[in-house]
Amino acid sequence: MRQRVWLKVMKASVGTIGLAGLIAFGGSATVSALSSASTPTVSGSVPAVGYHLAAADGGVFNFGASGFYGSTYSDGLTGLTGSHPLNAPIVGIAEMATGKGYWMVAADGGVFNFGKAAFYGSTYTLGLTGLTGNHPLGSPVVGIAPTPDGKGYWLVTKAGHVYGFGDASFHGDAYSDGLTGLAGSHPLNAPIVGIQSTPDGKGYWMVGADGGVFNFGNAGFYGSTYSLGLSGLSGSHPLVSAVVGIVPTANGQGYWLATKAGFIYAFGSADFLGDSSSLGLTGLGGPTPLAAPIVGIAE
């Protein structure tokens, strides 16, 4: 069965996570007509599935068959301001495979669990003190990936640190590869922007904003934007815009990378199913630009 991938489109200003639209590619999905004044919507013969969107203030929006199991407001928090605000903005959401719950993670490493998604820990439970304090994170958390059975999850930071909780085993991170985060003698070329698990949970991939892919455990390396002759975010043949996410194929033998401008790069068993340019859009500039930057990709 052919897979579909979605791009998440930012509606809020750059640097925040806002209520987003989804553009579908591949499978039997079709995409409605787009205009610069409207959010792209999915139409056609998409199966009765659903998805959740998370906002920076901890709000959760559920669509299709996905249930609403709560948000940080349900926990008595008051968004990013007010009497009981979040310590840091929400940066990611991950769903249980059963669809019966989800986790959200904040930039300070705080994890919030809803529905049947259990809490297995956060960077605070490791003795870290968020983004400030006497034992802060070295860099903000940028993503969360659950294990296949939903009994654990990994957090990844901008500097390439990976933290495993529950049954999420540690298979390595940027530091294990001899890199020194975002500074030091052997820094990353660009910040890490996402993490994804292999189908059996015995490995994971990290991706950098420059299109570099790092594989750990049984996650295979199938290429990166550098393999295509691109030179990261600078150099002789740079990416037009930064990579914002990675999603693996169902068999774990390939993956797609998505950029801020809506371009898709496919590797291994990942077929190219289209991207924003296939829809006649011209990235973040040109005669027919995206209404707002792409911020993520989901399968």
Short mmCIF file of C-alpha atoms in Angstrom, two decimals, residues 6-22 53-54 91-92 142 193-194 242-246 258-262 284 290 292-298:
data_model
loop_
_atom_site.label_atom_id
_atom_site.label_comp_id
_atom_site.label_asym_id
_atom_site.label_seq_id
_atom_site.Cartn_x
_atom_site.Cartn_y
_atom_site.Cartn_z
CA TRP A 6 2.02 15.45 5.02
CA LEU A 7 3.73 18.78 5.31
CA LYS A 8 2.76 21.04 8.20
CA VAL A 9 2.36 24.67 7.25
CA MET A 10 3.02 27.50 9.68
CA LYS A 11 0.26 30.07 10.05
CA ALA A 12 1.76 31.92 12.98
CA SER A 13 4.86 34.08 12.79
CA VAL A 14 8.21 32.39 12.31
CA GLY A 15 9.65 31.19 15.61
CA THR A 16 6.33 30.12 17.11
CA ILE A 17 4.22 27.02 16.62
CA GLY A 18 0.78 27.92 15.40
CA LEU A 19 -2.36 26.17 14.21
CA ALA A 20 -1.27 24.67 10.91
CA GLY A 21 -2.71 23.24 7.74
CA LEU A 22 -1.65 19.92 6.22
CA LEU A 53 -1.69 19.77 16.14
CA ALA A 54 0.09 21.31 19.12
CA VAL A 91 8.04 22.28 20.55
CA GLY A 92 6.63 18.87 19.63
CA VAL A 142 13.52 20.27 19.72
CA VAL A 193 15.71 19.72 14.22
CA GLY A 194 14.12 16.27 14.64
CA ALA A 242 16.72 24.76 6.08
CA VAL A 243 15.48 21.22 6.70
CA VAL A 244 12.74 21.11 9.35
CA GLY A 245 11.96 17.40 9.78
CA ILE A 246 12.42 13.75 8.91
CA ALA A 258 11.28 18.34 4.36
CA THR A 259 12.55 21.90 4.14
CA LYS A 260 11.14 25.20 5.32
CA ALA A 261 10.35 26.07 1.69
CA GLY A 262 8.34 22.86 1.20
CA LEU A 284 9.30 31.23 0.33
CA LEU A 290 3.94 29.55 0.28
CA ALA A 292 4.02 30.60 5.47
CA PRO A 293 7.04 28.36 6.12
CA ILE A 294 6.79 24.58 6.46
CA VAL A 295 7.56 23.48 10.03
CA GLY A 296 7.26 19.70 9.94
CA ILE A 297 6.48 16.50 8.09
CA ALA A 298 4.42 13.48 9.21
#
